[in-house]
Amino acid sequence: MKRLLVPAFGCFLSWPLAAETTPLSKLDLGRMATGWGRPQAGKSVDGHPLKIGGRPFAEGVGTHADSSLVIRLDGRAREFRAMVGVDSEVGAQGSVEFQVLGDGRELWKSGVLRGGQAAKEVKVALAGVKQLGLLVHSAGDGIDFDHADWAEAVIEHDGAAPVAAEPAREEAVALTPKPGPQPRLTGPRVFGARPGNPFLHRISATGDKPLSFTAEGLPPGIVLDPASGILTGKLAAAGTWEVKVHAANRLGTAGRVLRIVGGPKIALTPPMGWNSWNCFAHAVTDVHIRDAAKSLVASGLADHGWTYINIDDFWQVKPGDGDASLQGPERDQDGRILPNPRFPDMPGLAHYVHGLGLKIGLYSSPGPRTCGGCVGSYDHEDLDAATYAGWGFDYLKHDWSPTFPCGACSARPC
């Protein structure tokens, strides 16, 4: 602690200097790990004013379990103070536990706090502590609705302000052996498609490029592009075909049987692909999806049978949000759902992904709102399914979200 020395009658008197105070919300929250969404300064993780147990707070940080932030103090801090709890936006749901660490040692723990409970005060002495850890854990009963607030959180310190530390990063290690130069067929050995619907399947293979592909015994209506291995067309009728497929390069040829099943059953093997949420969450755009599709091919994942590029939440309009890129008409005059301005051409996007030999999917909810508060399919389920198909989408993640049901759909029971 710094002290002020003042001469008085031939001796020196000393008083401690007043400490500086830095709000947690002023630190680089991009370095805070969070289990869902992103941490927000002055707002809940869902973007609403901070409120715990019905009590509003003007300052603080909203996050979601499991969450962590490491702060460099370098021994300059005096105290950490906050009011913590589950944000009121989730009602009585959610259960979390807050923990404060100093140089890896536990300094304070909240115990389990649940939605609807009053905020709990945190007051932790930090003298000599070089590194502060702020953690939020799920309470062991799942992580649904664990919207956690560090309200009125401040660090009292001397000298320079604390700094959020860069999260520790593990070195990426690829354990899968690299494919050899000879052709090797990968991906599913069976593929299902409905007669009369667009047919798209990529015969995937590894090996030195260029590769060429052949297929014997294709069903009527299906053609092969020998350079890419992409099968397209429409099945003329139901049935089963044992198709002999081959991939060849300058080093040799690989072959096996692909069973094509025409009928009502599709997804005969587990879908493999990529979903936008863990990478882009609420910030996803048309450009991100196109880039992800290109990367799936360029990285070689498509050569191993990875097929789907799926858009998660936030392609729709989000009513009442301050972000203009999420605004616009929710549906057209005939009730058809409309994307937000980030996705100006859904059919064009689907066509682009299909042109790479991949398939495209998207997310919605049978409720009136999705998990992120965007427009859902409530009372429009059949129309929305037809709209997605009309855009050319191949896959739907239809995810029930209980976040917004009560009141929002009070016209009839859920």
Short mmCIF file of C-alpha atoms in Angstrom, two decimals:
data_model
loop_
_atom_site.label_atom_id
_atom_site.label_comp_id
_atom_site.label_asym_id
_atom_site.label_seq_id
_atom_site.Cartn_x
_atom_site.Cartn_y
_atom_site.Cartn_z
CA MET A 1 0.00 0.00 0.00
CA LYS A 2 1.38 3.44 -0.90
CA ARG A 3 1.59 6.05 1.87
CA LEU A 4 1.90 9.82 1.83
CA LEU A 5 4.76 11.18 3.99
CA VAL A 6 4.25 14.70 5.43
CA PRO A 7 6.91 16.54 7.51
CA ALA A 8 5.58 17.75 10.87
CA PHE A 9 7.61 19.26 13.72
CA GLY A 10 10.86 17.58 12.68
CA CYS A 11 9.34 14.14 11.98
CA PHE A 12 7.27 12.56 9.26
CA LEU A 13 3.62 11.54 9.57
CA SER A 14 2.13 9.09 7.07
CA TRP A 15 -1.35 8.40 5.75
CA PRO A 16 -2.38 5.71 3.25
CA LEU A 17 -3.23 7.13 -0.18
CA ALA A 18 -6.77 6.64 -1.46
CA ALA A 19 -7.09 3.53 -3.63
CA GLU A 20 -8.21 3.46 -7.24
CA THR A 21 -11.35 1.50 -8.14
CA THR A 22 -11.72 -0.37 -11.46
CA PRO A 23 -15.10 -1.89 -12.40
CA LEU A 24 -14.97 -5.44 -13.71
CA SER A 25 -16.98 -4.27 -16.73
CA LYS A 26 -14.07 -2.06 -17.87
CA LEU A 27 -11.72 -5.01 -18.35
CA ASP A 28 -11.34 -6.89 -21.65
CA LEU A 29 -14.34 -9.22 -21.42
CA GLY A 30 -13.26 -10.90 -24.64
CA ARG A 31 -10.89 -12.83 -22.38
CA MET A 32 -13.71 -14.18 -20.23
CA ALA A 33 -14.72 -17.74 -21.07
CA THR A 34 -18.46 -18.36 -20.93
CA GLY A 35 -20.57 -21.47 -21.38
CA TRP A 36 -23.14 -19.83 -23.65
CA GLY A 37 -23.43 -16.55 -25.49
CA ARG A 38 -20.88 -13.89 -24.60
CA PRO A 39 -20.20 -11.86 -21.43
CA GLN A 40 -21.79 -8.43 -21.47
CA ALA A 41 -20.86 -5.22 -19.65
CA GLY A 42 -23.81 -3.71 -17.81
CA LYS A 43 -26.20 -6.33 -19.13
CA SER A 44 -27.18 -9.94 -18.63
CA VAL A 45 -25.79 -12.58 -20.97
CA ASP A 46 -29.08 -12.25 -22.87
CA GLY A 47 -28.69 -8.48 -23.24
CA HIS A 48 -31.20 -7.28 -20.63
CA PRO A 49 -30.56 -4.85 -17.74
CA LEU A 50 -28.90 -6.63 -14.82
CA LYS A 51 -31.37 -7.79 -12.20
CA ILE A 52 -30.96 -10.35 -9.40
CA GLY A 53 -33.89 -11.42 -7.23
CA GLY A 54 -35.91 -8.59 -8.76
CA ARG A 55 -33.34 -5.97 -7.73
CA PRO A 56 -31.85 -3.96 -10.61
CA PHE A 57 -28.14 -3.16 -10.86
CA ALA A 58 -26.75 -0.47 -13.13
CA GLU A 59 -23.22 -1.86 -13.28
CA GLY A 60 -21.60 -5.28 -13.59
CA VAL A 61 -21.03 -8.18 -15.97
CA GLY A 62 -23.48 -10.83 -17.15
CA THR A 63 -22.16 -14.26 -18.09
CA HIS A 64 -23.24 -17.92 -18.20
CA ALA A 65 -21.90 -20.98 -16.41
CA ASP A 66 -19.38 -22.40 -16.81
CA SER A 67 -17.43 -19.15 -16.88
CA SER A 68 -13.96 -17.97 -15.92
CA LEU A 69 -11.84 -14.82 -16.03
CA VAL A 70 -8.24 -14.46 -14.85
CA ILE A 71 -7.06 -10.96 -13.84
CA ARG A 72 -3.48 -9.84 -13.29
CA LEU A 73 -3.15 -7.84 -10.07
CA ASP A 74 0.62 -8.05 -9.48
CA GLY A 75 0.09 -7.58 -5.75
CA ARG A 76 -1.37 -4.09 -6.14
CA ALA A 77 -5.00 -4.88 -5.22
CA ARG A 78 -6.68 -4.32 -1.88
CA GLU A 79 -10.16 -5.79 -2.28
CA PHE A 80 -12.70 -7.32 -4.66
CA ARG A 81 -16.38 -6.48 -4.12
CA ALA A 82 -19.54 -7.58 -5.94
CA MET A 83 -23.16 -8.67 -5.64
CA VAL A 84 -23.73 -12.01 -7.35
CA GLY A 85 -26.61 -14.27 -8.34
CA VAL A 86 -28.75 -15.70 -11.13
CA ASP A 87 -30.22 -13.03 -13.38
CA SER A 88 -33.96 -12.52 -13.05
CA GLU A 89 -34.48 -12.95 -16.80
CA VAL A 90 -34.68 -16.74 -16.26
CA GLY A 91 -37.23 -16.56 -13.44
CA ALA A 92 -36.89 -19.35 -10.89
CA GLN A 93 -34.70 -21.40 -13.22
CA GLY A 94 -30.93 -21.68 -13.17
CA SER A 95 -28.50 -22.71 -10.43
CA VAL A 96 -24.89 -21.59 -10.17
CA GLU A 97 -21.98 -21.27 -7.77
CA PHE A 98 -19.54 -18.35 -7.78
CA GLN A 99 -15.91 -18.80 -6.74
CA VAL A 100 -13.06 -16.32 -6.18
CA LEU A 101 -9.47 -17.58 -6.40
CA GLY A 102 -6.25 -15.81 -5.42
CA ASP A 103 -3.09 -17.26 -6.95
CA GLY A 104 -4.95 -20.54 -7.41
CA ARG A 105 -6.17 -20.68 -3.79
CA GLU A 106 -9.87 -20.42 -2.96
CA LEU A 107 -10.66 -17.13 -1.22
CA TRP A 108 -14.46 -17.22 -1.34
CA LYS A 109 -17.33 -19.38 -2.57
CA SER A 110 -21.00 -18.46 -2.76
CA GLY A 111 -22.59 -21.85 -2.33
CA VAL A 112 -25.39 -22.76 -4.73
CA LEU A 113 -27.50 -19.78 -5.81
CA ARG A 114 -30.76 -20.28 -7.68
CA GLY A 115 -33.01 -18.17 -9.88
CA GLY A 116 -35.26 -15.87 -7.86
CA GLN A 117 -32.91 -15.64 -4.86
CA ALA A 118 -31.57 -12.30 -3.66
CA ALA A 119 -28.06 -11.22 -4.62
CA LYS A 120 -25.23 -12.34 -2.36
CA GLU A 121 -22.49 -9.93 -1.29
CA VAL A 122 -18.85 -10.67 -2.13
CA LYS A 123 -16.09 -8.90 -0.19
CA VAL A 124 -12.63 -10.45 -0.52
CA ALA A 125 -9.29 -9.03 0.68
CA LEU A 126 -6.60 -9.25 -2.02
CA ALA A 127 -3.44 -7.99 -0.28
CA GLY A 128 -0.42 -9.59 -1.94
CA VAL A 129 -2.46 -11.51 -4.53
CA LYS A 130 -0.85 -11.50 -7.96
CA GLN A 131 -3.57 -13.25 -9.95
CA LEU A 132 -7.34 -13.16 -9.35
CA GLY A 133 -9.67 -15.84 -10.72
CA LEU A 134 -13.41 -15.26 -11.05
CA LEU A 135 -15.31 -18.46 -11.79
CA VAL A 136 -18.96 -19.46 -12.17
CA HIS A 137 -19.83 -23.16 -12.05
CA SER A 138 -23.04 -24.93 -12.93
CA ALA A 139 -24.48 -26.43 -9.76
CA GLY A 140 -24.30 -30.00 -11.04
CA ASP A 141 -27.90 -30.20 -12.24
CA GLY A 142 -27.24 -29.16 -15.82
CA ILE A 143 -26.31 -25.79 -17.31
CA ASP A 144 -29.72 -24.70 -18.60
CA PHE A 145 -30.58 -21.07 -17.73
CA ASP A 146 -27.40 -20.55 -15.68
CA HIS A 147 -27.38 -16.81 -16.40
CA ALA A 148 -24.92 -15.47 -13.80
CA ASP A 149 -24.29 -11.83 -12.87
CA TRP A 150 -21.26 -10.22 -11.25
CA ALA A 151 -23.19 -7.06 -10.33
CA GLU A 152 -21.44 -3.93 -9.00
CA ALA A 153 -18.15 -5.84 -9.32
CA VAL A 154 -15.08 -3.68 -8.64
CA ILE A 155 -11.41 -4.15 -7.78
CA GLU A 156 -9.87 -1.68 -5.35
CA HIS A 157 -6.15 -1.27 -6.07
CA ASP A 158 -3.08 0.94 -5.88
CA GLY A 159 -1.30 2.17 -8.98
CA ALA A 160 -1.96 0.76 -12.43
CA ALA A 161 -5.33 -0.83 -13.16
CA PRO A 162 -5.74 -4.64 -13.21
CA VAL A 163 -5.63 -6.35 -16.60
CA ALA A 164 -7.60 -9.35 -17.85
CA ALA A 165 -5.17 -12.15 -18.68
CA GLU A 166 -5.09 -14.01 -21.98
CA PRO A 167 -6.66 -17.45 -21.43
CA ALA A 168 -4.23 -20.34 -21.44
CA ARG A 169 -4.32 -22.15 -24.75
CA GLU A 170 -3.54 -25.80 -25.23
CA GLU A 171 -1.35 -26.74 -28.16
CA ALA A 172 -3.42 -28.30 -30.93
CA VAL A 173 -2.39 -31.88 -31.52
CA ALA A 174 -3.72 -33.95 -34.43
CA LEU A 175 -3.82 -37.63 -33.44
CA THR A 176 -5.39 -38.85 -36.66
CA PRO A 177 -2.75 -40.23 -39.04
CA LYS A 178 -2.38 -38.26 -42.26
CA PRO A 179 -3.94 -39.98 -45.27
CA GLY A 180 -1.60 -41.69 -47.68
CA PRO A 181 -1.07 -40.70 -51.32
CA GLN A 182 -2.96 -43.71 -52.73
CA PRO A 183 -6.74 -43.40 -53.24
CA ARG A 184 -8.91 -44.44 -50.31
CA LEU A 185 -12.70 -44.23 -50.30
CA THR A 186 -14.21 -42.78 -47.13
CA GLY A 187 -17.64 -41.65 -45.95
CA PRO A 188 -20.87 -43.66 -45.73
CA ARG A 189 -21.47 -46.95 -47.52
CA VAL A 190 -25.23 -46.36 -47.69
CA PHE A 191 -27.20 -43.28 -48.70
CA GLY A 192 -30.94 -42.67 -48.54
CA ALA A 193 -32.97 -40.30 -50.71
CA ARG A 194 -36.64 -39.67 -51.44
CA PRO A 195 -37.76 -40.24 -55.05
CA GLY A 196 -38.63 -37.02 -56.87
CA ASN A 197 -36.57 -34.81 -54.53
CA PRO A 198 -33.20 -33.27 -55.40
CA PHE A 199 -30.44 -35.85 -54.97
CA LEU A 200 -26.97 -34.79 -53.77
CA HIS A 201 -24.22 -37.07 -52.54
CA ARG A 202 -20.45 -36.65 -52.61
CA ILE A 203 -18.33 -39.79 -53.05
CA SER A 204 -15.54 -38.83 -50.67
CA ALA A 205 -11.97 -40.07 -50.98
CA THR A 206 -8.47 -39.23 -49.82
CA GLY A 207 -5.25 -39.47 -51.83
CA ASP A 208 -3.05 -37.28 -53.96
CA LYS A 209 -4.95 -34.93 -56.25
CA PRO A 210 -6.21 -34.99 -58.90
CA LEU A 211 -8.65 -37.83 -58.27
CA SER A 212 -11.16 -39.10 -60.79
CA PHE A 213 -14.34 -41.03 -60.03
CA THR A 214 -16.46 -43.67 -61.76
CA ALA A 215 -19.73 -45.39 -60.77
CA GLU A 216 -21.36 -48.51 -62.22
CA GLY A 217 -25.04 -49.31 -61.73
CA LEU A 218 -26.37 -45.86 -60.88
CA PRO A 219 -30.15 -45.63 -60.53
CA PRO A 220 -32.09 -43.91 -63.32
CA GLY A 221 -32.07 -40.12 -62.97
CA ILE A 222 -28.70 -39.91 -61.16
CA VAL A 223 -25.48 -38.73 -62.81
CA LEU A 224 -21.86 -38.51 -61.63
CA ASP A 225 -19.36 -35.69 -62.11
CA PRO A 226 -16.14 -37.71 -62.60
CA ALA A 227 -13.87 -34.85 -61.50
CA SER A 228 -15.55 -34.11 -58.15
CA GLY A 229 -17.30 -37.39 -57.31
CA ILE A 230 -20.59 -35.55 -56.81
CA LEU A 231 -23.81 -37.43 -57.61
CA THR A 232 -26.83 -35.30 -58.53
CA GLY A 233 -30.28 -35.59 -60.10
CA LYS A 234 -33.57 -37.11 -58.90
CA LEU A 235 -34.50 -40.70 -58.23
CA ALA A 236 -37.24 -41.68 -60.63
CA ALA A 237 -38.69 -44.35 -58.31
CA ALA A 238 -38.20 -46.14 -55.02
CA GLY A 239 -35.74 -49.01 -54.85
CA THR A 240 -32.29 -50.14 -53.79
CA TRP A 241 -29.18 -50.04 -55.97
CA GLU A 242 -25.75 -51.53 -55.26
CA VAL A 243 -23.46 -49.08 -57.03
CA LYS A 244 -19.78 -49.88 -57.62
CA VAL A 245 -17.81 -46.67 -57.09
CA HIS A 246 -14.10 -46.10 -57.78
CA ALA A 247 -11.60 -43.33 -57.07
CA ALA A 248 -8.34 -43.24 -59.01
CA ASN A 249 -5.15 -41.19 -59.21
CA ARG A 250 -1.68 -41.70 -60.70
CA LEU A 251 -0.84 -44.20 -57.92
CA GLY A 252 -3.77 -46.55 -58.24
CA THR A 253 -7.51 -47.17 -57.81
CA ALA A 254 -9.78 -47.85 -54.81
CA GLY A 255 -13.27 -49.27 -55.09
CA ARG A 256 -16.22 -50.40 -53.01
CA VAL A 257 -20.02 -50.64 -53.09
CA LEU A 258 -22.30 -47.72 -52.28
CA ARG A 259 -25.87 -48.76 -51.52
CA ILE A 260 -28.42 -46.16 -52.63
CA VAL A 261 -31.84 -46.57 -51.00
CA GLY A 262 -34.76 -44.70 -52.54
CA GLY A 263 -37.75 -44.37 -50.23
CA PRO A 264 -39.12 -42.53 -47.18
CA LYS A 265 -36.06 -43.16 -44.97
CA ILE A 266 -33.13 -40.74 -45.14
CA ALA A 267 -30.16 -40.03 -42.82
CA LEU A 268 -29.27 -43.73 -42.82
CA THR A 269 -25.91 -42.85 -41.23
CA PRO A 270 -25.15 -40.20 -38.59
CA PRO A 271 -24.79 -36.77 -40.25
CA MET A 272 -21.28 -35.32 -40.13
CA GLY A 273 -20.61 -31.63 -40.48
CA TRP A 274 -20.16 -28.21 -38.89
CA ASN A 275 -22.48 -25.95 -36.88
CA SER A 276 -22.03 -22.18 -36.62
CA TRP A 277 -22.86 -21.73 -32.92
CA ASN A 278 -19.59 -22.47 -31.12
CA CYS A 279 -17.68 -20.34 -33.60
CA PHE A 280 -19.93 -17.34 -34.32
CA ALA A 281 -22.95 -17.69 -31.97
CA HIS A 282 -25.24 -14.63 -32.36
CA ALA A 283 -22.86 -12.90 -34.83
CA VAL A 284 -23.24 -15.39 -37.70
CA THR A 285 -23.60 -14.05 -41.27
CA ASP A 286 -23.97 -15.30 -44.84
CA VAL A 287 -20.25 -14.69 -45.40
CA HIS A 288 -19.32 -16.85 -42.40
CA ILE A 289 -21.35 -19.75 -43.79
CA ARG A 290 -19.82 -19.51 -47.25
CA ASP A 291 -16.33 -19.35 -45.75
CA ALA A 292 -17.05 -22.36 -43.53
CA ALA A 293 -18.22 -24.36 -46.54
CA LYS A 294 -15.05 -23.49 -48.47
CA SER A 295 -12.95 -24.42 -45.44
CA LEU A 296 -14.65 -27.81 -45.08
CA VAL A 297 -13.47 -28.62 -48.60
CA ALA A 298 -10.06 -26.90 -48.44
CA SER A 299 -9.15 -28.49 -45.10
CA GLY A 300 -9.79 -31.99 -46.44
CA LEU A 301 -12.64 -32.72 -44.02
CA ALA A 302 -15.02 -33.19 -46.96
CA ASP A 303 -12.64 -35.89 -48.24
CA HIS A 304 -13.38 -37.82 -45.04
CA GLY A 305 -17.17 -37.64 -45.38
CA TRP A 306 -17.95 -34.37 -43.59
CA THR A 307 -21.03 -33.12 -45.40
CA TYR A 308 -23.22 -30.56 -43.58
CA ILE A 309 -22.80 -26.82 -43.07
CA ASN A 310 -25.45 -25.79 -40.54
CA ILE A 311 -26.56 -22.29 -39.55
CA ASP A 312 -27.61 -22.14 -35.90
CA ASP A 313 -29.62 -19.37 -34.20
CA PHE A 314 -29.65 -15.69 -35.27
CA TRP A 315 -30.30 -16.04 -38.99
CA GLN A 316 -33.84 -14.86 -38.16
CA VAL A 317 -35.14 -11.47 -37.05
CA LYS A 318 -34.82 -10.78 -33.30
CA PRO A 319 -37.72 -8.53 -32.23
CA GLY A 320 -36.78 -5.61 -30.01
CA ASP A 321 -33.01 -6.00 -30.35
CA GLY A 322 -30.91 -2.87 -30.76
CA ASP A 323 -28.75 -4.44 -33.47
CA ALA A 324 -30.04 -3.19 -36.85
CA SER A 325 -28.66 -6.27 -38.59
CA LEU A 326 -31.19 -8.38 -36.66
CA GLN A 327 -34.18 -6.21 -37.53
CA GLY A 328 -36.71 -6.28 -40.35
CA PRO A 329 -40.09 -7.84 -41.11
CA GLU A 330 -40.49 -11.19 -39.34
CA ARG A 331 -42.73 -12.74 -42.02
CA ASP A 332 -44.12 -11.74 -45.40
CA GLN A 333 -47.78 -11.04 -46.18
CA ASP A 334 -48.41 -14.78 -46.64
CA GLY A 335 -46.86 -15.69 -43.29
CA ARG A 336 -43.57 -17.03 -44.65
CA ILE A 337 -40.61 -16.51 -42.32
CA LEU A 338 -37.96 -14.02 -43.46
CA PRO A 339 -34.25 -13.98 -42.63
CA ASN A 340 -32.56 -10.95 -41.11
CA PRO A 341 -30.39 -8.59 -43.25
CA ARG A 342 -27.26 -10.66 -42.58
CA PHE A 343 -28.72 -13.34 -44.86
CA PRO A 344 -29.95 -11.51 -47.96
CA ASP A 345 -30.31 -14.58 -50.23
CA MET A 346 -31.09 -17.91 -48.59
CA PRO A 347 -31.69 -19.80 -51.87
CA GLY A 348 -28.44 -18.38 -53.25
CA LEU A 349 -26.57 -19.47 -50.13
CA ALA A 350 -27.96 -23.01 -50.39
CA HIS A 351 -27.03 -23.13 -54.08
CA TYR A 352 -23.47 -22.05 -53.27
CA VAL A 353 -23.01 -24.77 -50.61
CA HIS A 354 -24.53 -27.41 -52.89
CA GLY A 355 -22.10 -26.39 -55.62
CA LEU A 356 -19.27 -27.56 -53.36
CA GLY A 357 -20.90 -30.96 -53.03
CA LEU A 358 -22.02 -30.19 -49.47
CA LYS A 359 -25.41 -29.91 -47.79
CA ILE A 360 -26.80 -27.05 -45.77
CA GLY A 361 -28.95 -26.91 -42.66
CA LEU A 362 -30.41 -24.37 -40.27
CA TYR A 363 -31.94 -24.04 -36.82
CA SER A 364 -35.39 -23.11 -35.56
CA SER A 365 -37.69 -23.74 -32.63
CA PRO A 366 -41.32 -24.87 -32.38
CA GLY A 367 -41.82 -22.10 -29.81
CA PRO A 368 -42.63 -18.47 -30.62
CA ARG A 369 -39.01 -17.56 -29.93
CA THR A 370 -35.72 -19.40 -30.24
CA CYS A 371 -33.19 -19.77 -27.41
CA GLY A 372 -31.65 -16.46 -28.50
CA GLY A 373 -35.00 -14.66 -28.70
CA CYS A 374 -35.31 -14.75 -32.49
CA VAL A 375 -38.49 -15.60 -34.40
CA GLY A 376 -39.54 -19.24 -33.99
CA SER A 377 -42.04 -21.45 -35.82
CA TYR A 378 -44.94 -21.45 -33.37
CA ASP A 379 -48.23 -21.73 -35.32
CA HIS A 380 -46.23 -21.77 -38.61
CA GLU A 381 -44.57 -25.18 -38.42
CA ASP A 382 -45.73 -26.62 -41.76
CA LEU A 383 -45.31 -23.33 -43.62
CA ASP A 384 -41.78 -22.87 -42.27
CA ALA A 385 -40.78 -26.41 -43.22
CA ALA A 386 -42.03 -25.79 -46.76
CA THR A 387 -40.15 -22.46 -46.85
CA TYR A 388 -36.87 -24.08 -45.78
CA ALA A 389 -37.30 -26.77 -48.42
CA GLY A 390 -38.10 -24.12 -51.02
CA TRP A 391 -34.85 -22.34 -50.17
CA GLY A 392 -33.04 -25.62 -50.85
CA PHE A 393 -32.07 -26.52 -47.29
CA ASP A 394 -31.38 -30.16 -46.48
CA TYR A 395 -31.35 -30.29 -42.68
CA LEU A 396 -33.33 -28.76 -39.81
CA LYS A 397 -32.31 -28.58 -36.17
CA HIS A 398 -35.76 -28.10 -34.62
CA ASP A 399 -34.91 -27.29 -31.02
CA TRP A 400 -37.58 -26.74 -28.40
CA SER A 401 -36.67 -23.65 -26.35
CA PRO A 402 -38.48 -23.27 -23.03
CA THR A 403 -36.98 -19.81 -22.53
CA PHE A 404 -39.93 -17.92 -24.01
CA PRO A 405 -43.01 -20.16 -23.88
CA CYS A 406 -45.06 -18.84 -20.95
CA GLY A 407 -47.06 -15.77 -21.83
CA ALA A 408 -45.62 -15.62 -25.34
CA CYS A 409 -47.95 -18.43 -26.39
CA SER A 410 -50.76 -17.83 -23.92
CA ALA A 411 -53.31 -18.13 -26.72
CA ARG A 412 -53.31 -21.84 -26.13
CA PRO A 413 -51.53 -24.26 -23.75
CA CYS A 414 -47.99 -25.33 -24.57
#
